[in-house]
């Protein structure tokens, strides 16, 4: 009991979501397009998953670029300047590098010079984990403003010959700005869980994976490509979602009847409907948009949140629950009492918007100048080496 009490908001500082944004690539890959490259049909994919199409990133649409654009959209709804941000967390399974973090790249491009930045790896639960980490830091008083991003380019880690996985995933990014406020609400409770015994059900092997280091090794095409036991993952997801939501509600001191909307990780319509059934909810109390984007892993919940807000499904004072599940295995739920009326709070302070644009402009200038300087010094070094050689 004492353990549970500890996990609830303890201070009179509350972590509210005050801005949100999403970005998806322009290129649409439909089920019919997939049927032209692998043995499948639109009917099979839609009936087994609920997915009709997904977005696929081009070479310039990287995880960091999509995350950056979503973050800028989220900031544009607020008075927050990049230099006001204290912490940036990017939840992703498809980072630009093992290190440095994608979060550090976004921090640099935004000009968020006062922010700490790191990537968080909890697969499709990552966004809820990241939100909880940021909210805890805000509630403890150690920071005031955080940017939490879920960004993925899943298309780059798919085995396009494996029809059991490549039909499911898509690319995109979503972001929220979290800020300390004294009005009660915002993130009220979180439940984070993991069961590493299922680590081999879903993942992306890299050079250090046990399989790769075993004497037989794994074949090159499987390195950095996703594997998944679809049936087992589905059973796990349908088992944990309901229990996790109930626990988060209990910790927040609300009942299931108080919940206006659940925003689940968008993996499969059958999983979403089974979770709704298990709680006795009508399907429309579970947000679903995977028909258009497929499973965008850590990006799916913030993207679905943005669309739920756009569609007017959430108003000030509503209780909503975000629930994620995925590789690890991991799962996580958080209860939010929505504190920002939409769209009334969208009125942008034009002076602040100008200052933000000025900060972006200065960053761009700085990035370009450092690129030119680097090229110039490379050129000088090359000339010097060549002259040394000639000499
Ligand atoms: N098109 C046509 N047939 C396909 C197919 C495809 N894209 N993918 C698989 N099949 C075939 C299988 O080969 C199998 O054929 P068989 O019976 O001749 O062996 C048959 O369809 C049934 O396969 P099965 O794997 O039992 O289907 P399913 O109903 O479990 O659906 C998934 C497969 C992957 C859609 C489903 O298991 C799933 O969505 N699981 C959850 C995955 C997930 O959400 N992962 C991310 C979590 S974060």
CSV table of C-alpha atoms and ligand atoms in Angstrom, one decimal:
chain,number,residue,atom,x,y,z
A,1,UNK,CA,0.0,0.0,0.0
A,2,UNK,CA,2.8,2.4,1.0
A,3,UNK,CA,4.5,1.5,-2.3
A,4,UNK,CA,1.4,2.4,-4.3
A,5,UNK,CA,0.9,5.7,-2.5
A,6,UNK,CA,4.5,6.7,-3.3
A,7,UNK,CA,3.8,6.4,-7.0
A,8,UNK,CA,1.1,9.1,-7.0
A,9,UNK,CA,1.7,12.8,-7.4
A,10,UNK,CA,3.2,13.9,-4.1
A,11,UNK,CA,3.8,17.6,-4.5
A,12,UNK,CA,1.6,20.4,-5.6
A,13,UNK,CA,3.4,20.6,-8.9
A,14,UNK,CA,1.6,18.9,-11.8
A,15,UNK,CA,2.9,17.9,-15.1
A,16,UNK,CA,0.5,19.0,-17.9
A,17,UNK,CA,0.7,18.4,-21.6
A,18,UNK,CA,0.5,21.9,-23.1
A,19,UNK,CA,1.5,21.3,-26.7
A,20,UNK,CA,1.3,18.4,-29.2
A,21,UNK,CA,2.4,17.7,-32.8
A,22,UNK,CA,2.8,14.9,-35.3
A,23,UNK,CA,4.5,14.2,-38.6
A,24,UNK,CA,4.2,11.3,-41.0
A,25,UNK,CA,6.0,10.8,-44.3
A,26,UNK,CA,4.1,11.8,-47.4
A,27,UNK,CA,4.5,8.4,-49.2
A,28,UNK,CA,1.5,6.1,-48.7
A,29,UNK,CA,2.0,2.3,-49.1
A,30,UNK,CA,-1.4,0.6,-49.4
A,31,UNK,CA,-2.3,-3.0,-48.9
A,32,UNK,CA,-2.7,-3.3,-52.7
A,33,UNK,CA,0.8,-1.9,-53.2
A,34,UNK,CA,2.1,-4.6,-50.8
A,35,UNK,CA,0.2,-7.3,-52.6
A,36,UNK,CA,2.2,-6.4,-55.7
A,37,UNK,CA,5.5,-7.3,-53.9
A,38,UNK,CA,4.6,-10.1,-51.5
A,39,UNK,CA,2.1,-12.9,-51.4
A,40,UNK,CA,-0.8,-11.2,-49.6
A,41,UNK,CA,-4.1,-9.5,-50.2
A,42,UNK,CA,-5.8,-6.3,-49.1
A,43,UNK,CA,-8.6,-8.5,-47.7
A,44,UNK,CA,-6.2,-10.7,-45.6
A,45,UNK,CA,-4.4,-7.7,-44.1
A,46,UNK,CA,-7.5,-5.7,-43.3
A,47,UNK,CA,-9.4,-8.6,-41.8
A,48,UNK,CA,-6.4,-9.7,-39.6
A,49,UNK,CA,-5.1,-6.4,-38.6
A,50,UNK,CA,-7.4,-3.5,-39.4
A,51,UNK,CA,-4.7,-1.8,-41.4
A,52,UNK,CA,-5.4,-0.4,-44.9
A,53,UNK,CA,-2.2,1.7,-45.5
A,54,UNK,CA,0.9,3.0,-43.8
A,55,UNK,CA,3.4,5.8,-44.4
A,56,UNK,CA,7.0,5.1,-45.6
A,57,UNK,CA,9.9,7.5,-45.1
A,58,UNK,CA,12.1,8.6,-47.9
A,59,UNK,CA,15.9,8.9,-47.6
A,60,UNK,CA,15.7,12.4,-46.1
A,61,UNK,CA,12.9,11.6,-43.7
A,62,UNK,CA,15.0,10.1,-40.9
A,63,UNK,CA,13.8,9.3,-37.3
A,64,UNK,CA,15.5,12.6,-36.1
A,65,UNK,CA,14.0,14.7,-38.9
A,66,UNK,CA,10.4,13.4,-38.3
A,67,UNK,CA,10.9,13.8,-34.6
A,68,UNK,CA,12.2,17.3,-35.1
A,69,UNK,CA,9.2,18.4,-37.2
A,70,UNK,CA,6.7,16.9,-34.7
A,71,UNK,CA,8.5,18.7,-31.9
A,72,UNK,CA,8.4,22.0,-33.7
A,73,UNK,CA,4.6,21.5,-34.3
A,74,UNK,CA,4.2,20.8,-30.5
A,75,UNK,CA,6.2,23.8,-29.5
A,76,UNK,CA,4.3,26.0,-31.9
A,77,UNK,CA,1.1,25.5,-29.8
A,78,UNK,CA,2.9,26.9,-26.7
A,79,UNK,CA,4.8,29.9,-25.5
A,80,UNK,CA,7.9,27.7,-24.9
A,81,UNK,CA,11.1,28.7,-26.6
A,82,UNK,CA,13.7,26.1,-27.5
A,83,UNK,CA,16.0,27.6,-24.9
A,84,UNK,CA,13.3,27.1,-22.2
A,85,UNK,CA,13.4,23.3,-22.6
A,86,UNK,CA,15.1,21.4,-19.7
A,87,UNK,CA,14.9,17.9,-21.0
A,88,UNK,CA,14.3,16.0,-24.3
A,89,UNK,CA,13.5,12.3,-24.4
A,90,UNK,CA,13.1,10.4,-27.6
A,91,UNK,CA,11.4,7.0,-27.4
A,92,UNK,CA,12.5,5.0,-30.4
A,93,UNK,CA,13.6,1.6,-31.6
A,94,UNK,CA,15.0,3.0,-34.8
A,95,UNK,CA,17.5,5.6,-33.7
A,96,UNK,CA,19.9,7.3,-36.0
A,97,UNK,CA,22.8,5.7,-34.2
A,98,UNK,CA,23.4,3.5,-31.1
A,99,UNK,CA,25.0,6.7,-29.9
A,100,UNK,CA,24.9,9.6,-30.0
A,101,UNK,CA,21.2,9.8,-29.2
A,102,UNK,CA,18.6,11.0,-31.6
A,103,UNK,CA,17.4,13.2,-28.8
A,104,UNK,CA,20.8,15.0,-28.8
A,105,UNK,CA,20.5,15.6,-32.6
A,106,UNK,CA,17.0,17.1,-32.1
A,107,UNK,CA,18.3,19.2,-29.2
A,108,UNK,CA,21.0,20.7,-31.4
A,109,UNK,CA,18.7,21.3,-34.4
A,110,UNK,CA,16.1,23.0,-32.1
A,111,UNK,CA,18.7,25.1,-30.4
A,112,UNK,CA,17.6,23.8,-27.0
A,113,UNK,CA,20.9,24.7,-25.4
A,114,UNK,CA,19.7,24.3,-21.9
A,115,UNK,CA,18.3,20.8,-22.3
A,116,UNK,CA,19.6,17.4,-21.3
A,117,UNK,CA,18.7,14.8,-24.0
A,118,UNK,CA,18.6,11.0,-24.2
A,119,UNK,CA,16.9,8.2,-26.1
A,120,UNK,CA,14.7,5.7,-24.3
A,121,UNK,CA,14.4,2.1,-25.4
A,122,UNK,CA,11.2,0.4,-24.4
A,123,UNK,CA,9.9,-0.5,-27.9
A,124,UNK,CA,6.3,0.3,-28.4
A,125,UNK,CA,5.8,1.2,-24.7
A,126,UNK,CA,8.6,3.8,-25.0
A,127,UNK,CA,6.4,6.9,-25.3
A,128,UNK,CA,4.5,6.1,-22.1
A,129,UNK,CA,7.7,5.3,-20.3
A,130,UNK,CA,9.3,8.6,-21.5
A,131,UNK,CA,6.2,10.6,-20.5
A,132,UNK,CA,6.4,9.1,-17.0
A,133,UNK,CA,10.1,9.9,-16.7
A,134,UNK,CA,9.6,13.5,-17.8
A,135,UNK,CA,6.5,13.9,-15.5
A,136,UNK,CA,8.4,12.5,-12.5
A,137,UNK,CA,11.2,15.0,-13.1
A,138,UNK,CA,8.7,17.9,-13.4
A,139,UNK,CA,6.8,16.8,-10.2
A,140,UNK,CA,10.0,16.5,-8.3
A,141,UNK,CA,10.8,20.1,-9.1
A,142,UNK,CA,14.1,19.3,-10.8
A,143,UNK,CA,12.9,20.6,-14.2
A,144,UNK,CA,10.1,22.7,-15.5
A,145,UNK,CA,9.7,21.9,-19.2
A,146,UNK,CA,10.2,18.7,-21.1
A,147,UNK,CA,9.8,17.6,-24.7
A,148,UNK,CA,8.8,14.0,-25.1
A,149,UNK,CA,9.0,12.5,-28.6
A,150,UNK,CA,8.1,9.1,-30.1
A,151,UNK,CA,9.7,8.8,-33.5
A,152,UNK,CA,10.3,5.8,-35.8
A,153,UNK,CA,11.4,4.7,-39.2
A,154,UNK,CA,10.3,1.1,-38.9
A,155,UNK,CA,10.4,0.6,-42.7
A,156,UNK,CA,14.2,0.6,-42.5
A,157,UNK,CA,14.3,-2.4,-40.1
A,158,UNK,CA,11.6,-4.6,-41.8
A,159,UNK,CA,12.4,-7.7,-43.7
A,160,UNK,CA,10.3,-7.0,-46.7
A,161,UNK,CA,10.2,-10.7,-47.6
A,162,UNK,CA,8.5,-11.6,-44.3
A,163,UNK,CA,4.8,-11.1,-44.9
A,164,UNK,CA,3.9,-11.8,-41.3
A,165,UNK,CA,5.7,-8.6,-40.1
A,166,UNK,CA,6.3,-6.2,-43.0
A,167,UNK,CA,2.5,-5.6,-43.5
A,168,UNK,CA,2.1,-4.3,-39.9
A,169,UNK,CA,4.5,-1.4,-39.5
A,170,UNK,CA,4.8,2.2,-40.7
A,171,UNK,CA,6.9,5.4,-40.1
A,172,UNK,CA,6.1,8.6,-38.2
A,173,UNK,CA,6.6,10.8,-35.1
A,174,UNK,CA,4.6,12.5,-32.4
A,175,UNK,CA,5.7,14.9,-29.7
A,176,UNK,CA,4.3,16.6,-26.6
A,177,UNK,CA,5.5,19.5,-24.5
A,178,UNK,CA,5.1,18.8,-20.8
A,179,UNK,CA,5.2,21.7,-18.3
A,180,UNK,CA,4.9,22.3,-14.5
A,181,UNK,CA,1.7,23.9,-13.5
A,182,UNK,CA,0.0,24.3,-10.1
A,183,UNK,CA,-3.5,23.4,-11.3
A,184,UNK,CA,-4.3,19.8,-10.3
A,185,UNK,CA,-4.3,17.4,-13.2
A,186,UNK,CA,-2.0,16.3,-16.0
A,187,UNK,CA,-0.2,12.9,-15.5
A,188,UNK,CA,-1.8,11.4,-12.4
A,189,UNK,CA,-0.4,7.9,-12.2
A,190,UNK,CA,1.7,5.4,-14.2
A,191,UNK,CA,2.3,1.7,-14.3
A,192,UNK,CA,5.5,0.6,-16.0
A,193,UNK,CA,6.1,-3.2,-16.4
A,194,UNK,CA,8.5,-5.6,-18.1
A,195,UNK,CA,8.8,-9.3,-18.6
A,196,UNK,CA,12.2,-10.0,-20.1
A,197,UNK,CA,11.5,-13.7,-20.4
A,198,UNK,CA,9.7,-12.8,-23.6
A,199,UNK,CA,12.7,-10.9,-25.0
A,200,UNK,CA,13.0,-13.4,-27.9
A,201,UNK,CA,9.4,-12.8,-29.2
A,202,UNK,CA,10.0,-9.5,-30.8
A,203,UNK,CA,13.2,-7.5,-31.5
A,204,UNK,CA,15.9,-6.2,-33.8
A,205,UNK,CA,19.3,-8.0,-33.5
A,206,UNK,CA,22.4,-5.9,-33.5
A,207,UNK,CA,26.1,-6.8,-33.4
A,208,UNK,CA,26.0,-7.6,-29.7
A,209,UNK,CA,22.9,-9.8,-29.7
A,210,UNK,CA,23.4,-13.3,-28.2
A,211,UNK,CA,22.3,-14.9,-31.5
A,212,UNK,CA,24.9,-12.9,-33.4
A,213,UNK,CA,27.7,-13.8,-30.9
A,214,UNK,CA,26.8,-17.6,-30.9
A,215,UNK,CA,29.2,-19.9,-32.8
A,216,UNK,CA,26.7,-20.3,-35.7
A,217,UNK,CA,25.9,-16.6,-35.7
A,218,UNK,CA,23.0,-15.3,-37.8
A,219,UNK,CA,22.9,-14.5,-41.4
A,220,UNK,CA,23.7,-11.0,-42.5
A,221,UNK,CA,20.2,-10.2,-43.9
A,222,UNK,CA,18.7,-10.7,-40.4
A,223,UNK,CA,21.1,-8.3,-38.7
A,224,UNK,CA,19.2,-5.1,-37.9
A,225,UNK,CA,16.0,-6.6,-39.2
A,226,UNK,CA,12.9,-7.2,-37.1
A,227,UNK,CA,11.8,-10.6,-36.0
A,228,UNK,CA,8.4,-11.3,-34.3
A,229,UNK,CA,6.3,-14.3,-33.1
A,230,UNK,CA,3.0,-12.6,-34.0
A,231,UNK,CA,0.7,-15.1,-32.3
A,232,UNK,CA,2.6,-15.0,-29.0
A,233,UNK,CA,2.8,-11.2,-29.0
A,234,UNK,CA,-0.9,-10.9,-29.6
A,235,UNK,CA,-1.7,-13.2,-26.7
A,236,UNK,CA,0.7,-11.2,-24.4
A,237,UNK,CA,-0.9,-7.9,-25.5
A,238,UNK,CA,-4.5,-9.0,-25.0
A,239,UNK,CA,-3.5,-10.4,-21.5
A,240,UNK,CA,-1.8,-7.2,-20.2
A,241,UNK,CA,-3.7,-4.2,-21.5
A,242,UNK,CA,-6.9,-4.5,-19.4
A,243,UNK,CA,-5.0,-5.2,-16.1
A,244,UNK,CA,-2.6,-2.4,-16.7
A,245,UNK,CA,-5.3,0.2,-17.4
A,246,UNK,CA,-7.2,-1.0,-14.2
A,247,UNK,CA,-4.1,-0.6,-12.1
A,248,UNK,CA,-3.3,2.9,-13.4
A,249,UNK,CA,-6.9,4.0,-12.7
A,250,UNK,CA,-6.7,2.6,-9.2
A,251,UNK,CA,-3.5,4.5,-8.5
A,252,UNK,CA,-5.1,7.7,-9.9
A,253,UNK,CA,-8.1,7.2,-7.6
A,254,UNK,CA,-10.6,7.0,-10.5
A,255,UNK,CA,-12.9,4.2,-11.7
A,256,UNK,CA,-13.1,2.8,-15.2
A,257,UNK,CA,-16.4,4.7,-15.7
A,258,UNK,CA,-14.5,7.9,-15.3
A,259,UNK,CA,-12.3,7.2,-18.3
A,260,UNK,CA,-13.4,9.2,-21.4
A,261,UNK,CA,-11.0,7.7,-23.8
A,262,UNK,CA,-8.2,5.1,-24.0
A,263,UNK,CA,-5.4,5.8,-26.4
A,264,UNK,CA,-3.7,2.4,-26.9
A,265,UNK,CA,-0.6,1.6,-28.9
A,266,UNK,CA,-1.8,1.0,-32.4
A,267,UNK,CA,-0.7,-2.6,-33.2
A,268,UNK,CA,-3.8,-4.5,-34.4
A,269,UNK,CA,-7.5,-3.7,-34.4
A,270,UNK,CA,-8.2,-7.2,-33.0
A,271,UNK,CA,-6.0,-6.4,-30.0
A,272,UNK,CA,-7.7,-3.0,-29.5
A,273,UNK,CA,-11.2,-4.6,-29.6
A,274,UNK,CA,-10.3,-7.5,-27.3
A,275,UNK,CA,-8.9,-5.0,-24.8
A,276,UNK,CA,-12.1,-2.9,-25.0
A,277,UNK,CA,-14.2,-6.1,-24.5
A,278,UNK,CA,-12.2,-7.1,-21.5
A,279,UNK,CA,-13.0,-3.8,-19.8
A,280,UNK,CA,-16.6,-3.8,-20.9
A,281,UNK,CA,-16.0,-0.6,-23.0
A,282,UNK,CA,-17.7,0.2,-26.3
A,283,UNK,CA,-15.1,0.2,-29.1
A,284,UNK,CA,-15.4,4.0,-29.6
A,285,UNK,CA,-13.9,4.5,-26.1
A,286,UNK,CA,-10.7,3.2,-27.6
A,287,UNK,CA,-9.0,5.5,-30.1
A,288,UNK,CA,-8.0,3.8,-33.3
A,289,UNK,CA,-6.2,5.2,-36.3
A,290,UNK,CA,-4.0,2.3,-37.3
A,291,UNK,CA,-6.1,1.9,-40.5
A,292,UNK,CA,-4.1,4.8,-41.9
A,293,UNK,CA,-0.7,4.4,-40.3
A,294,UNK,CA,-0.2,0.8,-39.3
A,295,UNK,CA,2.0,0.2,-36.2
A,296,UNK,CA,4.4,3.1,-35.8
A,297,UNK,CA,5.9,1.6,-32.6
A,298,UNK,CA,6.8,4.4,-30.1
A,299,UNK,CA,5.2,7.0,-32.3
A,300,UNK,CA,1.8,5.4,-32.4
A,301,UNK,CA,0.4,6.8,-29.1
A,302,UNK,CA,1.4,10.4,-29.6
A,303,UNK,CA,0.1,10.3,-33.2
A,304,UNK,CA,-3.2,8.8,-32.0
A,305,UNK,CA,-3.3,11.4,-29.2
A,306,UNK,CA,-2.9,14.3,-31.7
A,307,UNK,CA,-5.7,12.9,-33.9
A,308,UNK,CA,-8.0,12.3,-30.9
A,309,UNK,CA,-7.5,16.0,-30.0
A,310,UNK,CA,-8.0,17.2,-33.6
A,311,UNK,CA,-11.3,15.2,-33.7
A,312,UNK,CA,-12.5,16.8,-30.5
A,313,UNK,CA,-12.5,13.5,-28.6
A,314,UNK,CA,-10.8,15.0,-25.5
A,315,UNK,CA,-11.8,18.1,-23.6
A,316,UNK,CA,-10.6,19.9,-20.5
A,317,UNK,CA,-11.3,17.9,-17.3
A,318,UNK,CA,-11.5,14.5,-19.1
A,319,UNK,CA,-9.6,11.5,-17.8
A,320,UNK,CA,-7.8,9.6,-20.6
A,321,UNK,CA,-5.5,6.6,-20.4
A,322,UNK,CA,-2.5,5.9,-22.6
A,323,UNK,CA,-1.5,2.3,-22.8
A,324,UNK,CA,1.6,0.9,-24.6
A,325,UNK,CA,2.9,-2.7,-25.0
A,326,UNK,CA,5.7,-4.3,-27.1
A,327,UNK,CA,9.2,-5.7,-27.2
A,328,UNK,CA,11.0,-6.4,-24.0
A,329,UNK,CA,8.4,-7.5,-23.3
A,330,UNK,CA,7.3,-4.2,-21.9
A,331,UNK,CA,3.9,-2.6,-21.2
A,332,UNK,CA,2.9,0.7,-19.5
A,333,UNK,CA,-0.2,2.8,-18.8
A,334,UNK,CA,-0.7,6.3,-17.6
A,335,UNK,CA,-3.8,8.2,-16.5
A,336,UNK,CA,-4.0,11.9,-17.5
A,337,UNK,CA,-6.5,14.4,-16.4
A,338,UNK,CA,-6.6,16.7,-19.4
A,339,UNK,CA,-5.9,20.2,-18.3
A,340,UNK,CA,-5.6,22.2,-21.5
A,341,UNK,CA,-8.8,23.2,-23.2
A,342,UNK,CA,-8.7,22.6,-27.0
A,343,UNK,CA,-8.6,24.6,-29.2
A,344,UNK,CA,-9.0,27.7,-26.9
A,345,UNK,CA,-5.5,27.4,-25.5
A,346,UNK,CA,-4.1,27.4,-29.0
A,347,UNK,CA,-3.9,31.2,-29.3
A,348,UNK,CA,-0.3,31.8,-30.0
A,349,UNK,CA,1.6,34.7,-28.5
A,350,UNK,CA,2.9,36.3,-31.6
A,351,UNK,CA,5.9,37.9,-30.0
A,352,UNK,CA,6.9,34.5,-28.5
A,353,UNK,CA,6.4,32.9,-31.9
A,354,UNK,CA,8.7,35.5,-33.5
A,355,UNK,CA,11.4,34.8,-30.8
A,356,UNK,CA,11.1,31.1,-31.5
A,357,UNK,CA,11.5,31.6,-35.2
A,358,UNK,CA,14.5,33.8,-34.5
A,359,UNK,CA,16.0,31.0,-32.4
A,360,UNK,CA,15.4,28.5,-35.2
A,361,UNK,CA,17.0,30.9,-37.7
A,362,UNK,CA,20.1,31.3,-35.5
A,363,UNK,CA,20.5,27.6,-35.1
A,364,UNK,CA,20.2,27.0,-38.8
A,365,UNK,CA,22.8,29.7,-39.4
A,366,UNK,CA,25.1,28.1,-36.8
A,367,UNK,CA,24.6,24.6,-38.2
A,368,UNK,CA,25.4,25.8,-41.8
A,369,UNK,CA,28.4,27.8,-40.6
A,370,UNK,CA,29.9,24.9,-38.7
A,371,UNK,CA,29.3,22.7,-41.8
A,372,UNK,CA,31.1,25.2,-44.0
A,373,UNK,CA,34.0,25.6,-41.5
A,374,UNK,CA,34.3,21.8,-41.3
A,375,UNK,CA,34.4,21.5,-45.1
A,376,UNK,CA,37.0,24.3,-45.3
A,377,UNK,CA,39.2,22.7,-42.7
A,378,UNK,CA,38.9,19.3,-44.5
A,379,UNK,CA,39.9,21.0,-47.7
A,380,UNK,CA,42.9,22.8,-46.1
A,381,UNK,CA,44.0,19.5,-44.5
A,382,UNK,CA,43.6,17.7,-47.8
A,383,UNK,CA,45.7,20.3,-49.6
A,384,UNK,CA,48.3,20.2,-46.9
A,385,UNK,CA,48.5,16.4,-47.0
A,386,UNK,CA,48.8,16.5,-50.8
A,387,UNK,CA,51.5,19.2,-50.7
A,388,UNK,CA,53.4,17.2,-48.0
A,389,UNK,CA,53.1,14.1,-50.3
A,390,UNK,CA,54.3,16.0,-53.4
A,391,UNK,CA,57.1,17.5,-51.5
B,1,LIG,N1,-0.9,-12.4,-46.1
B,1,LIG,C1,-1.4,-13.6,-46.3
B,1,LIG,N2,-1.2,-14.7,-45.5
B,1,LIG,C2,-0.4,-14.5,-44.4
B,1,LIG,C3,0.2,-13.3,-44.2
B,1,LIG,C4,0.0,-12.2,-45.1
B,1,LIG,N3,0.5,-11.0,-44.9
B,1,LIG,N4,1.0,-13.4,-43.1
B,1,LIG,C5,0.8,-14.7,-42.6
B,1,LIG,N5,-0.1,-15.3,-43.5
B,1,LIG,C6,-0.5,-16.7,-43.4
B,1,LIG,C7,0.4,-17.6,-42.6
B,1,LIG,O1,1.5,-18.0,-43.3
B,1,LIG,C8,-0.5,-18.6,-42.1
B,1,LIG,O2,-0.6,-19.6,-43.2
B,1,LIG,P1,-0.7,-21.1,-42.9
B,1,LIG,O3,-1.9,-21.3,-42.0
B,1,LIG,O4,-0.8,-21.7,-44.2
B,1,LIG,O5,0.6,-21.5,-42.1
B,1,LIG,C9,-1.9,-18.0,-42.0
B,1,LIG,O6,-1.8,-16.7,-42.7
B,1,LIG,C10,-2.2,-17.6,-40.5
B,1,LIG,O7,-1.1,-17.0,-39.9
B,1,LIG,P2,-1.1,-16.6,-38.4
B,1,LIG,O8,0.2,-16.1,-38.1
B,1,LIG,O9,-1.8,-17.6,-37.6
B,1,LIG,O10,-2.1,-15.3,-38.6
B,1,LIG,P3,-2.7,-14.5,-37.4
B,1,LIG,O11,-4.2,-14.5,-37.5
B,1,LIG,O12,-2.1,-14.7,-36.1
B,1,LIG,O13,-2.2,-13.0,-37.9
B,1,LIG,C11,-0.5,-11.4,-37.3
B,1,LIG,C12,-0.8,-12.7,-38.0
B,1,LIG,C13,0.9,-11.1,-37.5
B,1,LIG,C14,-1.3,-10.3,-38.1
B,1,LIG,C15,-1.0,-11.4,-35.9
B,1,LIG,O14,-0.4,-12.5,-35.2
B,1,LIG,C16,-0.6,-10.2,-35.1
B,1,LIG,O15,-1.0,-9.0,-35.5
B,1,LIG,N6,0.1,-10.3,-34.0
B,1,LIG,C17,0.5,-9.2,-33.1
B,1,LIG,C18,1.7,-8.6,-33.7
B,1,LIG,C19,1.9,-7.2,-33.1
B,1,LIG,O16,1.0,-6.5,-32.8
B,1,LIG,N7,3.2,-6.9,-33.0
B,1,LIG,C20,3.6,-5.7,-32.5
B,1,LIG,C21,3.4,-5.6,-31.0
B,1,LIG,S1,4.0,-4.1,-30.5
